[in-house]
mmCIF file of C-alpha atoms and ligand atoms in Angstrom:
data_model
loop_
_atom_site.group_PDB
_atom_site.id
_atom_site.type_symbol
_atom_site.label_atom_id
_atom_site.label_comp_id
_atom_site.label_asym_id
_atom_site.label_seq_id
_atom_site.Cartn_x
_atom_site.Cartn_y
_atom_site.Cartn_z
ATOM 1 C CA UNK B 403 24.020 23.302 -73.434
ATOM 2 C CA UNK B 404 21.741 23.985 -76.631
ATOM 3 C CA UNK B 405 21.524 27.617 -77.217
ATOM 4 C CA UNK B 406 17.448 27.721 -76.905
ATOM 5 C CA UNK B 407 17.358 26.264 -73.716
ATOM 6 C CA UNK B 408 20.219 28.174 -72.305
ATOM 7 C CA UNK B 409 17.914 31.354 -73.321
ATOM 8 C CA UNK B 410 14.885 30.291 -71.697
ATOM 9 C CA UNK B 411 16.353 29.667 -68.974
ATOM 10 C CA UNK B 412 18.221 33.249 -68.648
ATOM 11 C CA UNK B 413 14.658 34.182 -69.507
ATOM 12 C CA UNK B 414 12.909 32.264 -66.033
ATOM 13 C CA UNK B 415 15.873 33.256 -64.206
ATOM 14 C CA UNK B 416 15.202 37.171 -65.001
ATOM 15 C CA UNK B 417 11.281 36.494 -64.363
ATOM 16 C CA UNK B 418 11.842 34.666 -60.416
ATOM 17 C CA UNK B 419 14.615 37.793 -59.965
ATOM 18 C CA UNK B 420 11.764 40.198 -61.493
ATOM 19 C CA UNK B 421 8.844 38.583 -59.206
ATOM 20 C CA UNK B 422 11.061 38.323 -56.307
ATOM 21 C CA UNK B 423 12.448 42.499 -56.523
ATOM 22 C CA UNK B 424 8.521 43.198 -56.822
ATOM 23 C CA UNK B 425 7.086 40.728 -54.093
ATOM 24 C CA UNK B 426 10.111 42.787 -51.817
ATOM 25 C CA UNK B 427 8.750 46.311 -52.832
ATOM 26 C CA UNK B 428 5.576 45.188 -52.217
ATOM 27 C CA UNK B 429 6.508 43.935 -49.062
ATOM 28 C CA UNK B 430 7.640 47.204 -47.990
ATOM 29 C CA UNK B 431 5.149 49.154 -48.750
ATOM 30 C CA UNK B 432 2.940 46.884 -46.361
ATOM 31 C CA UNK B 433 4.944 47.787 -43.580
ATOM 32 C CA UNK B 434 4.878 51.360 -44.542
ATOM 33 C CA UNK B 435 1.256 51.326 -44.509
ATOM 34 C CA UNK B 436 0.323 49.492 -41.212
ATOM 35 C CA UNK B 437 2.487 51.784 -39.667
ATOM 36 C CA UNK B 438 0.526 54.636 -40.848
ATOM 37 C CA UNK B 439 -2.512 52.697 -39.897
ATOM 38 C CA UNK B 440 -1.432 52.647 -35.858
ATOM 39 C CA UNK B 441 -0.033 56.142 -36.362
ATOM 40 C CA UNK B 442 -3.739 57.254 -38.062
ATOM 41 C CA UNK B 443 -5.426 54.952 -35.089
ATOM 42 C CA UNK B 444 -3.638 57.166 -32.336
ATOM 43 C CA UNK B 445 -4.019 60.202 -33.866
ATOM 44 C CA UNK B 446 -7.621 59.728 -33.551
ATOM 45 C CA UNK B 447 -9.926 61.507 -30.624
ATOM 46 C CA UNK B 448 -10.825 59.974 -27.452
ATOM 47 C CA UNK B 449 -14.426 60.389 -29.151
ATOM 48 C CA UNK B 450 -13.917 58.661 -32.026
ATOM 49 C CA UNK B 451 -12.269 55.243 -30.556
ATOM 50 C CA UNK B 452 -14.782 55.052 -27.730
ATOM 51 C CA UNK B 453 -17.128 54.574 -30.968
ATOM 52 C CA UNK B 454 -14.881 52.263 -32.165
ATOM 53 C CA UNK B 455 -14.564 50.858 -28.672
ATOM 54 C CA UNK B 456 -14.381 46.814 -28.141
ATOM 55 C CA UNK B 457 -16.201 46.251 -24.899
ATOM 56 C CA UNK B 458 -15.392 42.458 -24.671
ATOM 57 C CA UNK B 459 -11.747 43.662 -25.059
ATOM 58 C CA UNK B 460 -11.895 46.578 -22.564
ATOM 59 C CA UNK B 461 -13.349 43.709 -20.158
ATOM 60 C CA UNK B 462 -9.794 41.899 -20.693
ATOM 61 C CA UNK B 463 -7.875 44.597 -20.457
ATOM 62 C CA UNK B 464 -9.939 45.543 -16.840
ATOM 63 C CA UNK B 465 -9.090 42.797 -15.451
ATOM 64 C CA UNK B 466 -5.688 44.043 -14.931
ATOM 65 C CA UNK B 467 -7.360 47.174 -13.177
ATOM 66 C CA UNK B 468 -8.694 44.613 -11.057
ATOM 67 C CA UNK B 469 -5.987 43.406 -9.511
ATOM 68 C CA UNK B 470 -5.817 46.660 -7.104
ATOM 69 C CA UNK B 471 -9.501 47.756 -7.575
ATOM 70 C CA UNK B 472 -12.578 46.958 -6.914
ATOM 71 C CA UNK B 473 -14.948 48.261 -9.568
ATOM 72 C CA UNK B 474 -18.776 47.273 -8.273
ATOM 73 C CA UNK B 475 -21.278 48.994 -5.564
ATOM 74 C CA UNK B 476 -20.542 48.583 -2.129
ATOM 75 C CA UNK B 477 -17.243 47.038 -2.657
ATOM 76 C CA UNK B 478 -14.178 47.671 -0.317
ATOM 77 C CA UNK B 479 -10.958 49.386 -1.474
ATOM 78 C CA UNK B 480 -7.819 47.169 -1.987
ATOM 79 C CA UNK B 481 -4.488 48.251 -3.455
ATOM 80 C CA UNK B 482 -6.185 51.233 -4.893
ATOM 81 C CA UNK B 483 -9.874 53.027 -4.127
ATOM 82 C CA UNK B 484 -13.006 51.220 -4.882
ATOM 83 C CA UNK B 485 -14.011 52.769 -8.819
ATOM 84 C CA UNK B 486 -17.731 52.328 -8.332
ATOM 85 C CA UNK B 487 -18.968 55.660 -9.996
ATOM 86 C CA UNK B 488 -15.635 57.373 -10.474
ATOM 87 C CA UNK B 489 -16.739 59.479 -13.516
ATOM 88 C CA UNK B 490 -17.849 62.656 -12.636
ATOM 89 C CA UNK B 491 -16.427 62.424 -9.091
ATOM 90 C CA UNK B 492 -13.656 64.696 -8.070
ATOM 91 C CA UNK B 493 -9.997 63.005 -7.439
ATOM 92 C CA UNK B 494 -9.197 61.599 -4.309
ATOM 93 C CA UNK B 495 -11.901 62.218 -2.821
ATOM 94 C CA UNK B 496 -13.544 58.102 -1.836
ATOM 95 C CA UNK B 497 -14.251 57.900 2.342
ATOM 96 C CA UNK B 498 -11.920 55.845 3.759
ATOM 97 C CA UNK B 499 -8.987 55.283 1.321
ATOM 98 C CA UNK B 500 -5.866 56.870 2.073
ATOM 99 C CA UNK B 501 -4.629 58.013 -0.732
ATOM 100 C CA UNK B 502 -1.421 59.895 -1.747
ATOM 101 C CA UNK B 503 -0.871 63.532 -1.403
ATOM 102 C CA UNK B 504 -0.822 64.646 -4.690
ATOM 103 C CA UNK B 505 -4.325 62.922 -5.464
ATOM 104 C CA UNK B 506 -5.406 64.308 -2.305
ATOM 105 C CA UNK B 507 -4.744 67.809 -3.017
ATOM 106 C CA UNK B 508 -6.102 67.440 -6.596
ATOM 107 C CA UNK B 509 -8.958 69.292 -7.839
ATOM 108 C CA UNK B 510 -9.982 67.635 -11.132
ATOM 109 C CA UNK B 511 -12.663 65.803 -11.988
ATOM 110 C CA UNK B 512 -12.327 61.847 -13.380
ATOM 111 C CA UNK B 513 -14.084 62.170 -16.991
ATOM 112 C CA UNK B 514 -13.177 60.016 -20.047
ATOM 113 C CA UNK B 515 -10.565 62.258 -21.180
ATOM 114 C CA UNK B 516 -8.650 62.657 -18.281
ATOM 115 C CA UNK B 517 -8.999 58.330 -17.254
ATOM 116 C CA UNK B 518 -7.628 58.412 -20.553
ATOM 117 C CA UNK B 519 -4.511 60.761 -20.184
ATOM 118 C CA UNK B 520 -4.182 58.669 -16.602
ATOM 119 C CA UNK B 521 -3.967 55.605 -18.426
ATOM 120 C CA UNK B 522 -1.316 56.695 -21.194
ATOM 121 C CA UNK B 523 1.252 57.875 -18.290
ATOM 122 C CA UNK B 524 0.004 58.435 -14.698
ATOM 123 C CA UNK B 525 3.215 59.458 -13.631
ATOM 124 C CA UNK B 526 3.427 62.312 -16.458
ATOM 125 C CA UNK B 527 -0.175 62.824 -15.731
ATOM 126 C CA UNK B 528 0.032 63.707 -11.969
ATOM 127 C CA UNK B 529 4.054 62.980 -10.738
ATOM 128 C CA UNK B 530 4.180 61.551 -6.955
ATOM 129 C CA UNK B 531 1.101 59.646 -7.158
ATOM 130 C CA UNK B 532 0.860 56.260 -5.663
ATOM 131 C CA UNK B 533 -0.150 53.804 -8.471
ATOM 132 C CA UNK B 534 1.978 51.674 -9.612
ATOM 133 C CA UNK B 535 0.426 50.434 -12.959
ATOM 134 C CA UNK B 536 2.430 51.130 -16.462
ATOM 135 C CA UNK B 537 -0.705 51.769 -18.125
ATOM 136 C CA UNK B 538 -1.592 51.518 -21.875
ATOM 137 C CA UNK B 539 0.328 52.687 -24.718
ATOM 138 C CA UNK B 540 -2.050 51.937 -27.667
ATOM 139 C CA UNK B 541 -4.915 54.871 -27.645
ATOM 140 C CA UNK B 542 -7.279 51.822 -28.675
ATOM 141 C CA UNK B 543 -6.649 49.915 -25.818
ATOM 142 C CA UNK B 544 -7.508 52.446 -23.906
ATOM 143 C CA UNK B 545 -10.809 53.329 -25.471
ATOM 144 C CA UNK B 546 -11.854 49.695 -24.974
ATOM 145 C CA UNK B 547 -10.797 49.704 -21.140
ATOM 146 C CA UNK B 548 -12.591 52.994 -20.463
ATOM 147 C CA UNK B 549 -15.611 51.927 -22.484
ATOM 148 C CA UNK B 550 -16.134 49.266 -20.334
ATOM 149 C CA UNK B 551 -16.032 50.720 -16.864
ATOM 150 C CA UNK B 552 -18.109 53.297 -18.179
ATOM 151 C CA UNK B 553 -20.221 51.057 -18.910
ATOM 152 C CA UNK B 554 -19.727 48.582 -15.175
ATOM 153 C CA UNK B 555 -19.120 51.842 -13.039
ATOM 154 C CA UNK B 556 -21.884 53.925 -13.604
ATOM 155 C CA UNK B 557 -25.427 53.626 -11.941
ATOM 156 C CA UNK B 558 -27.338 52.897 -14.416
ATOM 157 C CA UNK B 559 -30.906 54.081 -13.243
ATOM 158 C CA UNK B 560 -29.046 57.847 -14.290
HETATM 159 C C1 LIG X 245 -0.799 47.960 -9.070
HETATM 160 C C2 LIG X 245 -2.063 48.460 -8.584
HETATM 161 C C3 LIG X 245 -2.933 49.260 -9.533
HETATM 162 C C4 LIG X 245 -3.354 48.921 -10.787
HETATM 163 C C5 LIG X 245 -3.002 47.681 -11.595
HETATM 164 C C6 LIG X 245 -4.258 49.969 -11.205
HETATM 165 N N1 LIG X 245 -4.360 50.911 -10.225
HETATM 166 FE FE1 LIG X 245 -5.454 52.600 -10.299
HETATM 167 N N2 LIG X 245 -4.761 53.163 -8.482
HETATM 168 C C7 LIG X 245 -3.905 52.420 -7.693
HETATM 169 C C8 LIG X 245 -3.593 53.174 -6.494
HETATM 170 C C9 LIG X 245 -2.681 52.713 -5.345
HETATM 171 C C10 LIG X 245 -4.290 54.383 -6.598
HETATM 172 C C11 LIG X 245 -4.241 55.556 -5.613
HETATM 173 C C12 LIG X 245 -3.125 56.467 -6.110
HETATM 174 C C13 LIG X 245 -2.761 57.605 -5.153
HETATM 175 O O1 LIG X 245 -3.294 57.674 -4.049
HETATM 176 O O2 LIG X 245 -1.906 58.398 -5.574
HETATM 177 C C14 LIG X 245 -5.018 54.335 -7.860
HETATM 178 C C15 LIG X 245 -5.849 55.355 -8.296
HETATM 179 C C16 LIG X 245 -6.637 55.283 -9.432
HETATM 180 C C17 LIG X 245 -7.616 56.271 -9.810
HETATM 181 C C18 LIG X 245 -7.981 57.525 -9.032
HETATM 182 C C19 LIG X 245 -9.274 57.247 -8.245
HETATM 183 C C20 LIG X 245 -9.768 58.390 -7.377
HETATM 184 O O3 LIG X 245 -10.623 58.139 -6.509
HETATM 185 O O4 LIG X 245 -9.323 59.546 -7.575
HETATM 186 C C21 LIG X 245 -8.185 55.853 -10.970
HETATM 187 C C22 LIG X 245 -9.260 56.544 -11.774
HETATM 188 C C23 LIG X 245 -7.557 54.583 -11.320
HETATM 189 N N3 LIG X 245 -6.613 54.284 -10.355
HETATM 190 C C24 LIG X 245 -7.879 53.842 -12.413
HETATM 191 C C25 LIG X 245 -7.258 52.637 -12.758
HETATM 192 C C26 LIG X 245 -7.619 51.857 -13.918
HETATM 193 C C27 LIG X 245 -8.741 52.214 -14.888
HETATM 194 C C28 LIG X 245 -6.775 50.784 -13.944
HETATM 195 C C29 LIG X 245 -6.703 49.690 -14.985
HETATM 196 C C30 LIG X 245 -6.587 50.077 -16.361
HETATM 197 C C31 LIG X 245 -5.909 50.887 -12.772
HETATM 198 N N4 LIG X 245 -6.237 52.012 -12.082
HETATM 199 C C32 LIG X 245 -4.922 49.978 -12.421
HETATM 200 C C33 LIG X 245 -3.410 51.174 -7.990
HETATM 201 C C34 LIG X 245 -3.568 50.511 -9.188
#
C-alpha cells in the first residue's frame, strides 16, 4: 500500500473514531438532561403545572376516571360516587353512596391539592379506602386530569 494513502487513511479512521467518541458523549449528556427535565417537571408546584395544564390531555386521561364515575349533574353513582362538584365538598360525604369507612370517617375537604396527593397514591394517601385505581405517577399528568374536572365538575354560574 503507498505510504500517502496508508496515512490518510489512518487519518479518516482517527476522524469516524473521533466523531463517533463525541456523537457518544453527546449522547449521554442528552439522557442526563431529559432526566433532569422530568425530575425539574415534578419538582414543580401543583400551581405551576395546572398553568401548564393540557386540558385536551386531562380529558384523556379522565376517561379512565370514568370508568367508575360519573362526573356530570344529576348523574347516578357507579363503581365509585358521582364527582359532580367534588371540590370544596367534604370526603365521603355524597347521599346515597356507600362508601368505605375510612372515607366515611374523614374530615377533609377535596381541593386541588389533596385530588392531587389522591391521585399520586390513594392508598398512601388514606390506607383502607375502597378505590381500586393505581393512579398517576407523572405530576403533569395529574395537573392535566385535575384541570379538566375542574373545569367539567364545577357549576359554572359560581
Ligand atoms: C376502579 C374504579 C375507580 C377508578 C378508575 C377511579 N375511582 Fe375514584 N373512587 C372509586 C371508589 C370505589 C371510590 C370510593 C372509595 C371509598 O369509599 O373508600 C372512589 C372515590 C373517589 C373520590 C372521593 C369522592 C368523595 O365523595 O369523597 C375521588 C375524589 C375520586 N375517587 C377521584 C377519582 C379520579 C379523579 C379518578 C380518575 C383519575 C378516579 N377516581 C378513578 C373508584 C374508582
Amino acid at each position: 500500500m503507498d505510504i500517502t494513502f496508508s496515512k490518510r487513511l489512518n487519518g479518516l479512521i482517527c476522524a469516524l473514531v473521533f466523531s463517533l467518541i463525541l456523537s457518544l458523549v453527546g449522547c449521554d449528556q442528552q439522557v442526563d438532561r431529559s432526566l433532569s427535565d422530568s425530575a425539574q417537571q415534578e419538582a414543580k408546584t401543583l400551581a405551576v403545572r395546572l398553568l401548564e395544564a393540557d386540558l385536551e390531555r386531562g380529558e384523556l386521561l379522565a376517561y379512565s376516571c370514568r370508568a367508575c364515575h360519573t362526573l356530570g349533574p344529576d348523574e347516578d353513582h357507579i363503581i365509585g360516587p358521582n364527582l359532580y362538584e367534588v371540590f370544596n365538598r367534604t370526603a365521603g360525604s355524597v347521599d346515597g353512596f356507600d362508601y368505605s369507612d375510612v372515607l366515611q370517617e374523614a374530615d377533609f375537604i377535596w381541593s386541588p391539592e389533596v385530588l392531587d396527593e389522591w391521585l399520586a397514591d390513594s392508598n398512601g394517601f388514606l390506607p383502607g379506602n375502597n378505590m381500586r385505581f393505581a393512579g398517576f405517577s407523572s405530576g403533569a399528568d395529574r395537573a392535566d386530569a385535575i384541570a379538566y374536572l375542574l373545569q367539567v365538575t364545577t357549576d359554572s354560574a359560581f
